[in-house]
Amino acid sequence: MMQESGMEATNNGPASQNGGASVEGGSREGRPKSATPSVEVTAVDLLHLQQHQVDELSKKKQLLLQQQQPQLQQLQSQQNSGHKSPKANDKQQSLQVPVSVAMMTPQVITPQQMQQILQQQVLSPQQLQVLLQQQQALMLQQVSAQQLAFQQQLLQVQQVQQQHLLNLQRQGLLTIQPGQTSLPLHSLTQGMIPAELQQLWKEVTNTHVKEEHNSSSNNGHRGLDLSSLAPPKNPVLNQHASTNGQYMSHKREGSTLEEPSHHSHPLYGHGVCKWPGCEAVFDDFHSFLKHLNNEHALDDRSTAQCRVQMQVVQQLELQLAKDKERLQAMMTHLHVKSTEPKATPQPLNLVSSVTLSKSAPEASPPLSLPQTPTTPTAPLTPLSQTHSVITANSLHSVGPMRRRYSEKYNMPISPDISQNKEFYMNADVRPPFTYASLIRQAILESPEKQLTLNEIYNWFTRMFAYFRRNAATWKNAVRHNLSLHKCFVRVENVKGAVWTVDEIEFQKRRPQKISGSPALVKNIQTSLGYGPTLSAAFQASMAENNIPLYTTASIGSPTLNSLANAIREEMNGAMDHGNSNGSDSSPGRSPLPAMHHISVKEEPLDPEEHDGPLSLVTTANHSPDLDLHRDYDDDQGHDDML
DNA sequence: CGTGCCGTAAACAGCA
DNA sequence: CTGCTGTTTACGGCAC
């Protein structure tokens, strides 16, 4: 019944103070964890999929490389007399059926990780990168998936091409670098389509035609004048030409050394010669080798095949580039879209890893999901929250404030508070702290450690974008908390009344929280993983008095302190209670939500060490580090924070 | 399952 | 009267 009035009221009075405060619409926002829209799921799924695809992709790449290399070796050997060693890969098989090679992909984020990231909306730059890569791979994959069969062929062609190219290089005819994928075949490849390629392939395999014309004189083999195809645009390349021979030999040697020698050869799989267009069957590897040397020696045909392959590669690369762009756009769209475009200060990796430096802007890719940046001034777009897939709300706070401590631990606030701070200031994300904690923080941050109600309001709106809306709701909550908690003491003042914090009371109240379950704490610790720095900071601070915990190390900016304090306090609470456990001290508090393991490598902090200090907490009255900045002292003003 | 905390909503009183 | 401030009660959700 009254709700309406209440909610709607949002605009009411208070608004004046914050100015923009009132915007919102339904106060209830999404208290129910509502959020997670289906979209999210899809996103996750997508990620999974991507992962797989990425694996595949990498696999393919690997294959390609492998295949080509051996071929080169082969060719060389042929020329030189057959030296090489086929060892190389066993993966050749994959050629036929790209399947398992997943293991090869090095640092691919696991689906779970991805999920976590998404859910928590925090992505570290690294993660994002990985993600991007995966997506890119995915895109590529998709594209290639359709032509998988064809692709195989193409790959083969490519092999040939490359082989030939290498040969040419070796002979000093060409200046292409081995690894160089982007071969100068642009004109030819640009718009090539599978069909075309196929045809090309056909031509190449069946006839060695025109190449002959060009054939210069070297070995007679190199009929192909790749130079025409690939004009040395780069002086450097030319240089290589001179050294090609060397290079090759090196390579060869290297490969020989590495490869064990077992009969696996990229061109030989399942008893069949994998040479493009070949398919000859062999009972044993030696036969195959013989065949390879005889049938697939360096000649025009091989050269032509190489050329085709090059084109294919080129094509793929182009495609990849396009898909990359697309991917970027997609990512950007999905992750950032939420509220508006705004200029979020940055990506906030908030949580991200402790390790990250705050720099971030670039570090974190454009899409750091987390944020939903709503600039202070910016009007939030309602939409975003409601459904945007990965909006901050949906991902993380979703519901009411931080649910208890446990939840707090998950808070997005990372050790690197500065980032968080910024994040909260601009993102419409609910801070993972209780009202009481925030209020306390606001008060402690003030120069005199006392604030009027209105000043507290201002602090909230200034520090958190989230509190720039639904004013009626949270203001009511603030008042409610002030009245309800003994730790907040109202003091009559000249200008009226101000609120102060009774640290002791404050500390008292938290005991129960997390302390109860050491296990939990522990989990949190580890899972959240405080960065080393943090833990260090933590310890240091503890040593001093507890309070400064976070502030010290990780926090640099004044404003940060505020958050730091908030966190700290929460920690203290938990800790003090859990002292016995010891574990709590740790970091648990780190609010790092998301990243957990990702970038952070937590070190097991020893819980016990910290305990002691906790007791001191009470002494804490002194305002911890708050003073750092006092941006706020005047009348609540306006954030200057950043 | 009971308990405590928290967040939210709302009624109400006092004051400017 | 209106609006802000402050108090209090109720309720639901969640974690322990």
XYZ file of C-alpha atoms (C1' of nucleotides) in Angstrom:
674
model
C 0.000 0.000 0.000
C 2.099 2.772 1.009
C 4.820 1.561 -0.988
C 3.955 3.686 -3.739
C 4.261 6.744 -1.895
C 7.450 5.568 -0.583
C 8.950 4.611 -3.726
C 7.790 7.300 -5.770
C 8.859 9.541 -3.183
C 12.215 8.941 -4.286
C 12.383 12.311 -5.544
C 11.206 13.953 -2.620
C 13.163 16.173 -0.564
C 16.409 14.630 -0.429
C 16.786 14.967 -3.983
C 17.642 18.460 -3.556
C 20.767 17.621 -1.875
C 22.123 15.320 -4.270
C 20.876 16.953 -7.056
C 20.515 14.202 -9.301
C 19.627 11.805 -6.841
C 16.324 10.979 -7.765
C 16.150 9.444 -10.826
C 15.001 6.217 -10.716
C 12.009 4.539 -11.015
C 10.992 1.686 -9.066
C 12.771 1.647 -5.969
C 12.696 -1.976 -5.694
C 14.846 -2.274 -8.481
C 15.679 -5.624 -8.594
C 15.964 -6.648 -5.236
C 15.233 -10.076 -6.002
C 18.134 -11.371 -7.494
C 16.203 -11.105 -10.409
C 18.548 -9.971 -12.739
C 20.295 -12.700 -14.381
C 18.456 -12.567 -17.484
C 18.489 -15.357 -19.797
C 20.913 -13.522 -21.753
C 23.424 -14.016 -19.216
C 23.139 -17.626 -19.588
C 23.619 -17.435 -23.174
C 26.618 -15.408 -22.687
C 28.041 -18.010 -20.510
C 27.237 -20.671 -22.894
C 28.785 -18.727 -25.537
C 31.873 -18.513 -23.594
C 31.981 -22.182 -23.156
C 31.494 -22.674 -26.719
C 34.130 -20.265 -27.460
C 36.449 -22.033 -25.358
C 36.034 -25.145 -27.244
C 36.339 -23.429 -30.401
C 39.353 -21.719 -29.328
C 40.855 -24.954 -28.523
C 40.073 -26.196 -31.849
C 41.359 -23.225 -33.478
C 44.591 -23.326 -31.752
C 44.723 -26.870 -32.632
C 44.307 -26.135 -36.195
C 46.869 -23.525 -36.122
C 49.166 -25.843 -34.535
C 48.449 -28.287 -37.147
C 49.099 -25.933 -39.811
C 52.362 -25.010 -38.460
C 53.325 -28.478 -37.862
C 52.404 -29.589 -41.199
C 54.145 -26.890 -42.890
C 57.253 -27.235 -41.034
C 57.724 -30.811 -41.727
C 57.028 -30.232 -45.262
C 59.628 -27.695 -45.438
C 61.946 -29.984 -43.848
C 60.984 -32.533 -46.198
C 61.593 -30.443 -49.144
C 64.860 -29.429 -47.886
C 65.858 -32.824 -47.198
C 64.879 -33.774 -50.575
C 67.058 -31.264 -52.018
C 69.821 -31.823 -49.738
C 69.432 -35.386 -49.880
C 66.820 -36.085 -47.543
C 67.840 -35.339 -44.281
C 65.152 -34.165 -42.257
C 63.304 -35.870 -39.927
C 59.824 -36.161 -39.921
C 59.233 -36.334 -36.419
C 57.401 -33.548 -35.699
C 54.050 -34.008 -34.842
C 51.843 -36.574 -34.138
C 49.095 -34.303 -34.387
C 48.974 -34.616 -37.944
C 46.025 -36.685 -37.542
C 44.162 -33.888 -36.293
C 44.327 -32.708 -39.709
C 41.675 -34.981 -40.728
C 39.597 -34.461 -37.815
C 40.339 -31.646 -35.748
C 39.548 -32.854 -32.490
C 41.336 -33.030 -29.442
C 44.069 -30.832 -29.011
C 42.547 -28.807 -26.517
C 45.298 -29.309 -24.267
C 47.451 -27.309 -26.325
C 45.778 -24.137 -25.642
C 47.725 -22.635 -22.967
C 45.997 -20.164 -20.924
C 42.509 -20.482 -21.770
C 40.152 -19.591 -19.121
C 37.996 -22.345 -18.032
C 34.359 -22.062 -18.479
C 33.862 -21.801 -14.849
C 36.211 -19.028 -14.626
C 34.511 -17.295 -17.357
C 31.286 -17.698 -15.662
C 32.561 -16.336 -12.538
C 33.912 -13.471 -14.272
C 30.778 -12.741 -15.978
C 28.710 -13.137 -12.983
C 30.819 -11.067 -10.918
C 31.213 -8.748 -13.636
C 34.709 -8.272 -13.027
C 37.274 -8.854 -15.541
C 40.828 -8.235 -15.307
C 42.551 -7.056 -18.313
C 44.139 -10.337 -18.696
C 40.951 -12.104 -18.488
C 39.452 -9.895 -20.959
C 42.224 -10.517 -23.234
C 41.825 -14.131 -22.975
C 38.225 -13.748 -23.479
C 38.753 -11.744 -26.518
C 41.112 -14.177 -27.872
C 38.720 -16.886 -27.335
C 36.006 -15.065 -28.935
C 38.118 -14.265 -31.801
C 39.016 -17.794 -32.103
C 35.438 -18.576 -31.891
C 34.541 -16.366 -34.658
C 37.187 -17.750 -36.736
C 36.069 -21.105 -35.862
C 32.595 -20.470 -36.830
C 33.653 -19.253 -40.085
C 35.882 -22.093 -40.639
C 33.540 -24.587 -39.245
C 31.448 -24.306 -42.254
C 34.281 -25.032 -44.428
C 35.980 -27.357 -42.230
C 36.330 -29.984 -44.769
C 37.380 -27.529 -47.219
C 39.641 -25.984 -44.840
C 41.529 -29.085 -44.402
C 42.221 -29.049 -47.956
C 43.218 -25.546 -47.796
C 45.505 -26.265 -45.041
C 47.157 -28.792 -47.061
C 47.481 -26.434 -49.835
C 48.917 -24.013 -47.535
C 51.448 -26.433 -46.488
C 52.519 -26.938 -49.924
C 52.670 -23.343 -50.579
C 54.657 -22.643 -47.641
C 56.931 -25.366 -48.410
C 57.577 -24.050 -51.679
C 58.030 -20.633 -50.438
C 60.500 -21.790 -48.035
C 62.309 -23.555 -50.640
C 62.410 -20.524 -52.651
C 63.604 -18.622 -49.741
C 66.204 -21.069 -49.246
C 67.261 -20.555 -52.700
C 67.271 -16.929 -52.254
C 64.451 -16.354 -54.556
C 61.997 -15.253 -52.104
C 62.209 -13.178 -49.105
C 59.393 -14.333 -47.096
C 59.898 -15.180 -43.589
C 58.926 -18.525 -42.457
C 56.592 -17.559 -39.794
C 55.120 -14.858 -41.704
C 51.636 -15.646 -42.327
C 50.564 -12.699 -44.159
C 52.063 -13.414 -47.362
C 51.879 -10.916 -49.987
C 49.250 -12.426 -51.970
C 46.694 -9.946 -51.295
C 45.570 -9.231 -54.645
C 45.046 -12.808 -55.293
C 43.536 -13.827 -52.116
C 41.546 -10.973 -51.087
C 38.228 -12.042 -52.126
C 38.763 -15.602 -52.487
C 36.045 -17.894 -51.580
C 36.134 -21.524 -50.965
C 34.955 -22.346 -54.353
C 37.627 -20.352 -55.872
C 40.174 -21.850 -53.714
C 39.053 -25.221 -54.590
C 39.308 -24.526 -58.120
C 42.649 -23.082 -57.650
C 43.628 -26.095 -55.855
C 42.513 -28.231 -58.614
C 44.466 -26.368 -61.062
C 47.473 -26.507 -59.003
C 47.340 -30.085 -58.272
C 46.515 -31.208 -61.647
C 48.701 -29.074 -63.598
C 51.652 -27.215 -62.936
C 51.244 -24.938 -65.639
C 52.258 -21.544 -65.877
C 54.711 -21.745 -63.281
C 56.920 -23.259 -65.663
C 57.104 -20.180 -67.626
C 58.592 -18.349 -64.934
C 60.773 -20.933 -63.804
C 63.988 -19.391 -63.529
C 66.836 -21.447 -63.335
C 67.792 -22.399 -60.098
C 67.095 -25.873 -59.563
C 64.665 -26.150 -62.055
C 62.418 -26.832 -59.278
C 61.407 -23.582 -58.474
C 59.378 -22.824 -61.307
C 57.342 -20.571 -59.414
C 58.339 -17.127 -59.144
C 56.871 -16.190 -55.984
C 58.569 -13.003 -56.047
C 55.951 -11.859 -58.335
C 53.421 -12.745 -55.841
C 55.236 -11.341 -53.051
C 57.075 -8.345 -53.804
C 59.442 -7.600 -51.118
C 57.885 -4.675 -49.690
C 60.011 -4.806 -46.778
C 63.676 -4.327 -46.917
C 64.030 -6.485 -44.040
C 62.581 -9.269 -45.862
C 65.098 -8.929 -48.479
C 67.735 -9.331 -46.046
C 66.287 -12.517 -45.101
C 66.593 -13.655 -48.530
C 70.206 -13.770 -48.176
C 69.969 -15.662 -45.079
C 67.204 -17.871 -45.944
C 69.365 -20.738 -46.463
C 70.719 -20.447 -43.092
C 67.451 -20.085 -41.601
C 66.234 -23.128 -43.126
C 69.041 -25.151 -42.081
C 68.623 -23.949 -38.637
C 65.166 -24.766 -38.558
C 65.721 -28.071 -39.859
C 68.281 -28.872 -37.409
C 66.312 -27.598 -34.617
C 63.419 -29.605 -35.587
C 65.391 -32.653 -35.977
C 66.725 -32.287 -32.630
C 63.499 -31.745 -31.041
C 61.615 -34.330 -32.676
C 61.916 -37.636 -31.336
C 61.809 -39.461 -34.335
C 58.967 -41.453 -34.092
C 57.160 -41.770 -37.140
C 54.683 -39.202 -36.922
C 54.510 -36.798 -39.646
C 52.072 -34.141 -40.378
C 51.760 -35.362 -43.826
C 51.278 -38.842 -42.800
C 48.287 -39.870 -40.931
C 46.346 -43.002 -40.616
C 48.558 -44.588 -43.154
C 47.707 -42.034 -45.697
C 49.741 -39.375 -47.279
C 48.280 -36.149 -46.316
C 49.845 -34.188 -48.948
C 47.244 -32.070 -50.490
C 45.629 -33.942 -53.230
C 47.530 -37.045 -52.514
C 46.060 -39.629 -50.247
C 48.304 -42.387 -51.121
C 48.194 -45.175 -48.656
C 51.241 -46.618 -47.024
C 51.796 -49.408 -44.736
C 54.740 -47.997 -43.070
C 56.239 -44.732 -42.444
C 59.273 -45.356 -44.481
C 57.255 -46.003 -47.485
C 55.544 -42.832 -46.909
C 58.762 -40.973 -46.645
C 59.899 -42.402 -49.817
C 56.756 -41.426 -51.444
C 57.019 -37.993 -50.058
C 60.418 -37.515 -51.414
C 59.583 -38.840 -54.762
C 56.169 -37.557 -55.345
C 56.177 -34.411 -53.442
C 59.536 -33.058 -54.100
C 60.150 -29.497 -54.680
C 58.777 -28.758 -58.021
C 56.375 -26.564 -59.744
C 53.489 -28.327 -58.479
C 54.582 -28.060 -54.944
C 55.286 -24.487 -55.493
C 51.893 -23.884 -56.833
C 50.415 -25.658 -53.933
C 52.300 -23.484 -51.650
C 50.953 -20.564 -53.370
C 47.471 -21.717 -52.965
C 48.083 -22.384 -49.412
C 49.382 -18.972 -48.961
C 46.294 -17.584 -50.399
C 44.267 -19.644 -48.133
C 46.156 -18.444 -45.210
C 45.775 -14.960 -46.303
C 42.162 -15.425 -46.646
C 41.848 -16.869 -43.264
C 43.763 -14.083 -41.830
C 41.547 -11.562 -43.337
C 38.627 -13.372 -42.052
C 40.152 -13.523 -38.694
C 40.771 -9.855 -38.695
C 37.230 -9.175 -39.545
C 35.949 -11.476 -36.958
C 38.173 -9.950 -34.455
C 36.683 -6.658 -35.084
C 33.305 -8.070 -34.882
C 34.144 -9.734 -31.720
C 35.364 -6.578 -30.252
C 32.240 -4.850 -31.150
C 30.226 -7.605 -29.674
C 32.104 -7.614 -26.509
C 31.873 -3.988 -26.185
C 28.271 -4.072 -26.834
C 27.478 -6.754 -24.405
C 29.603 -5.687 -21.629
C 29.545 -2.088 -21.695
C 26.300 -1.444 -23.021
C 24.587 -1.450 -19.938
C 24.014 1.865 -19.003
C 25.006 4.058 -21.401
C 27.943 4.801 -23.006
C 29.186 6.930 -20.767
C 32.420 7.626 -20.066
C 33.158 5.523 -17.429
C 36.278 6.492 -16.192
C 37.472 3.303 -16.834
C 37.100 -0.139 -16.873
C 37.539 -0.776 -13.570
C 38.803 -3.908 -12.984
C 37.755 -3.531 -9.819
C 38.118 -6.482 -8.523
C 40.398 -7.648 -10.485
C 43.362 -8.621 -9.358
C 45.255 -7.151 -6.897
C 48.093 -7.407 -9.049
C 46.767 -5.125 -11.513
C 47.796 -1.746 -11.208
C 45.258 0.775 -11.190
C 46.199 2.069 -14.409
C 43.792 0.197 -16.071
C 42.335 2.096 -18.679
C 43.935 0.319 -21.271
C 44.792 -2.595 -19.419
C 41.375 -3.460 -19.112
C 40.045 -3.861 -22.361
C 37.283 -1.958 -23.442
C 34.960 -4.231 -22.160
C 35.425 -4.725 -18.729
C 32.203 -5.930 -17.957
C 31.716 -4.854 -14.665
C 30.910 -1.672 -15.076
C 27.936 -0.256 -15.854
C 29.016 2.889 -15.791
C 26.775 5.435 -15.047
C 28.417 8.494 -14.827
C 27.439 10.589 -12.130
C 25.882 12.965 -14.276
C 24.767 10.615 -16.744
C 21.304 9.572 -16.559
C 21.116 6.019 -16.077
C 19.342 4.166 -18.515
C 16.873 2.115 -16.896
C 16.995 -0.387 -19.489
C 20.389 -1.346 -18.932
C 19.778 -2.552 -15.601
C 16.790 -4.363 -16.261
C 17.967 -6.432 -18.903
C 21.212 -5.857 -20.183
C 22.909 -8.987 -20.094
C 25.816 -8.280 -18.199
C 24.969 -5.264 -16.448
C 26.477 -4.701 -13.250
C 23.349 -5.370 -11.480
C 22.619 -8.521 -13.087
C 26.007 -9.747 -12.561
C 26.570 -8.852 -9.213
C 24.762 -7.077 -6.815
C 21.581 -7.910 -7.919
C 19.765 -7.941 -4.826
C 19.706 -6.102 -1.773
C 22.869 -4.921 -0.544
C 25.489 -7.130 0.282
C 24.064 -9.905 2.034
C 25.913 -10.460 5.079
C 29.457 -10.802 5.285
C 29.783 -13.723 3.230
C 28.463 -11.746 0.535
C 30.627 -8.981 1.357
C 33.547 -10.980 0.798
C 32.439 -11.212 -2.601
C 32.114 -7.705 -3.014
C 33.603 -6.226 -5.873
C 35.711 -4.098 -3.992
C 39.082 -5.144 -4.510
C 42.055 -4.585 -2.641
C 42.848 -2.160 -5.081
C 40.307 0.032 -3.838
C 41.101 2.921 -5.817
C 39.752 1.212 -8.721
C 36.740 0.192 -6.910
C 36.113 3.511 -5.754
C 36.072 4.813 -9.123
C 34.020 2.026 -10.165
C 31.367 2.658 -7.635
C 31.405 6.241 -8.231
C 30.552 5.700 -11.767
C 28.890 2.431 -11.991
C 25.456 1.873 -10.911
C 26.442 -1.004 -8.824
C 25.445 -1.497 -5.347
C 28.336 -1.374 -3.009
C 28.878 -4.498 -1.060
C 28.847 -2.867 2.265
C 26.142 -2.508 4.731
C 24.562 0.787 5.283
C 26.045 0.906 8.670
C 29.474 0.441 7.307
C 29.031 3.050 4.736
C 27.620 5.497 7.136
C 30.448 4.921 9.423
C 32.856 5.406 6.678
C 31.276 8.618 5.683
C 31.478 9.909 9.154
C 34.992 8.835 9.711
C 36.085 10.397 6.577
C 34.873 13.715 7.598
C 37.383 15.963 9.194
C 35.604 16.095 12.417
C 34.308 12.649 12.306
C 30.861 13.847 12.406
C 28.309 14.559 9.803
C 24.846 15.755 9.534
C 22.336 13.522 7.984
C 22.388 15.536 4.887
C 26.098 15.304 4.668
C 25.886 11.625 4.942
C 23.460 11.586 2.141
C 25.784 13.590 0.088
C 28.583 11.285 0.799
C 26.570 8.408 -0.425
C 25.611 10.032 -3.592
C 29.036 11.292 -4.175
C 30.757 8.062 -3.606
C 28.350 5.720 -5.184
C 26.567 6.029 -8.358
C 24.207 3.537 -7.050
C 22.914 5.926 -4.509
C 22.123 8.491 -6.986
C 18.875 6.923 -7.535
C 16.183 5.535 -5.397
C 16.947 8.181 -2.942
C 13.905 7.606 -0.895
C 14.822 4.067 -0.354
C 18.363 4.307 0.638
C 17.943 7.497 2.541
C 15.359 5.867 4.560
C 17.716 3.059 5.127
C 20.380 5.418 6.226
C 18.170 7.059 8.707
C 16.984 3.761 9.830
C 20.473 2.581 10.426
C 21.476 5.665 12.215
C 18.705 5.261 14.598
C 18.905 1.596 14.917
C 22.539 1.078 15.578
C 23.994 2.143 18.780
C 27.212 2.783 17.144
C 25.820 5.885 15.640
C 25.501 8.633 18.091
C 23.611 11.725 17.485
C 25.169 14.824 18.870
C 23.519 18.104 19.117
C 25.441 20.681 17.422
C 25.331 24.284 16.788
C 23.915 23.910 13.488
C 21.695 21.167 14.457
C 22.606 17.649 15.037
C 25.418 15.617 13.714
C 26.084 11.954 13.761
C 29.189 10.392 15.047
C 30.430 6.893 15.290
C 31.081 4.993 18.389
C 33.781 2.717 17.246
C 33.524 0.481 20.161
C 29.920 -0.078 19.624
C 30.514 -0.513 16.054
C 33.042 -3.150 16.646
C 30.843 -4.823 19.037
C 28.135 -5.322 16.706
C 29.881 -7.314 14.279
C 30.971 -10.261 16.107
C 28.809 -12.761 14.880
C 29.177 -12.487 11.372
C 31.453 -14.541 9.675
C 33.491 -15.435 12.485
C 31.433 -18.340 13.141
C 32.733 -20.339 10.415
C 36.346 -20.427 10.117
C 35.977 -22.542 7.185
C 34.086 -19.935 5.475
C 36.581 -17.402 6.219
C 39.216 -19.529 5.001
C 37.459 -20.105 1.843
C 36.989 -16.617 1.324
C 40.492 -15.907 1.886
C 41.726 -18.291 -0.506
C 39.136 -17.900 -3.003
C 39.264 -14.264 -2.999
C 42.827 -14.371 -2.725
C 44.210 -11.291 -1.489
C 46.963 -10.112 -3.448
C 50.219 -10.346 -1.894
C 50.292 -6.730 -1.599
C 47.162 -6.653 0.176
C 48.088 -9.207 2.586
C 51.242 -7.412 3.190
C 49.436 -4.264 3.670
C 47.109 -5.983 5.829
C 49.703 -7.314 8.027
C 51.439 -4.093 8.252
C 48.400 -2.310 9.124
C 47.492 -4.839 11.582
C 50.689 -4.364 13.182
C 49.977 -0.814 13.573
C 46.614 -1.003 14.701
C 44.371 -2.615 12.591
C 42.781 0.120 11.128
C 44.863 1.056 8.431
C 44.613 -2.181 6.971
C 43.883 -1.683 3.544
C 44.671 1.737 3.267
C 48.204 1.496 3.431
C 49.403 -0.367 0.664
C 46.782 -0.724 -1.701
C 45.127 2.394 -1.229
C 46.657 5.378 -2.513
C 44.147 7.889 -3.073
C 42.289 9.556 -0.424
C 39.022 8.567 -1.486
C 40.009 5.137 -1.483
C 40.331 5.307 2.051
C 36.785 5.610 2.387
C 36.214 2.377 0.825
C 39.102 0.955 2.483
C 37.726 1.959 5.722
C 34.474 0.543 4.965
C 36.024 -2.653 4.144
C 38.231 -2.469 7.020
C 35.480 -2.051 9.319
C 33.737 -4.933 8.017
C 36.781 -6.854 8.424
C 37.289 -5.770 11.818
C 33.955 -6.853 12.729
C 34.393 -10.157 11.335
C 37.737 -10.453 12.662
C 37.227 -9.407 16.007
C 34.807 -11.924 16.418
C 36.590 -14.539 14.694
C 39.802 -13.838 16.206
C 40.012 -17.077 17.684
C 39.847 -18.509 14.378
C 42.455 -16.391 13.192
C 41.676 -16.987 9.729
C 39.444 -14.170 9.439
C 41.964 -11.712 9.785
C 43.055 -12.494 6.632
C 41.870 -10.962 4.106
C 38.994 -12.365 3.839
C 37.526 -9.348 3.447
C 38.837 -8.679 0.392
C 36.153 -7.974 -1.503
C 37.349 -9.221 -4.505
C 34.721 -10.845 -5.904
C 35.398 -11.909 -9.034
C 38.634 -12.615 -9.733
C 39.430 -14.937 -7.226
C 41.864 -17.007 -8.581
C 42.324 -15.574 -11.699
C 44.935 -13.191 -11.435
C 45.431 -13.283 -7.935
C 47.505 -15.736 -6.428
C 46.738 -15.708 -3.018
C 49.143 -16.535 -0.559
C 48.006 -18.087 2.427
C 48.170 -15.558 4.875
C 48.500 -16.784 8.147
C 45.609 -16.068 9.994
C 46.951 -16.226 13.267
C 49.280 -13.505 12.878
C 46.621 -11.096 12.404
C 44.552 -11.986 15.214
C 46.314 -10.140 17.704
C 45.973 -6.876 16.260
C 42.413 -7.233 15.909
C 41.803 -6.796 19.423
C 43.167 -3.430 19.061
C 40.517 -2.539 16.872
C 38.664 -0.825 19.420
C 41.332 1.608 19.837
C 40.710 2.405 16.446
C 38.702 5.239 17.246
C 41.062 7.388 15.788
C 40.149 7.767 12.459
C 42.200 5.676 10.638
C 43.415 6.814 7.615
C 40.555 8.561 6.672
C 42.011 11.762 6.885
C 43.919 11.149 4.016
C 42.079 13.200 2.017
C 39.331 14.930 3.224
C 38.003 15.899 0.092
C 34.919 15.940 1.658
C 35.190 18.032 4.514
C 33.420 20.936 3.485
C 29.945 20.385 3.141
C 29.652 17.331 1.700
C 30.214 18.353 -1.194
C 30.767 17.381 -4.208
C 32.906 14.876 -4.975
C 35.916 15.749 -6.108
C 37.093 12.533 -5.754
C 38.052 11.979 -8.973
C 14.929 -24.956 11.876
C 15.930 -21.120 14.897
C 18.454 -16.947 15.220
C 20.628 -12.809 13.983
C 21.665 -9.370 10.522
C 20.458 -6.710 6.947
C 17.646 -4.143 3.723
C 13.352 -2.222 2.727
C 8.967 -0.198 3.575
C 6.240 2.471 6.195
C 4.008 4.803 10.089
C 4.653 8.344 13.139
C 6.405 12.339 15.829
C 9.002 16.607 16.234
C 10.745 20.613 14.244
C 11.675 24.508 11.057
C 1.208 22.677 5.274
C 5.355 20.845 3.694
C 9.538 18.769 4.116
C 13.298 17.041 6.723
C 14.830 14.445 10.575
C 14.612 10.742 13.638
C 12.417 6.636 15.718
C 10.204 2.501 15.507
C 7.901 -1.538 13.740
C 7.248 -5.055 10.412
C 8.668 -8.181 7.021
C 11.419 -10.906 3.980
C 15.857 -12.825 2.630
C 20.004 -14.793 3.789
C 23.767 -16.912 6.260
C 25.033 -19.395 10.053
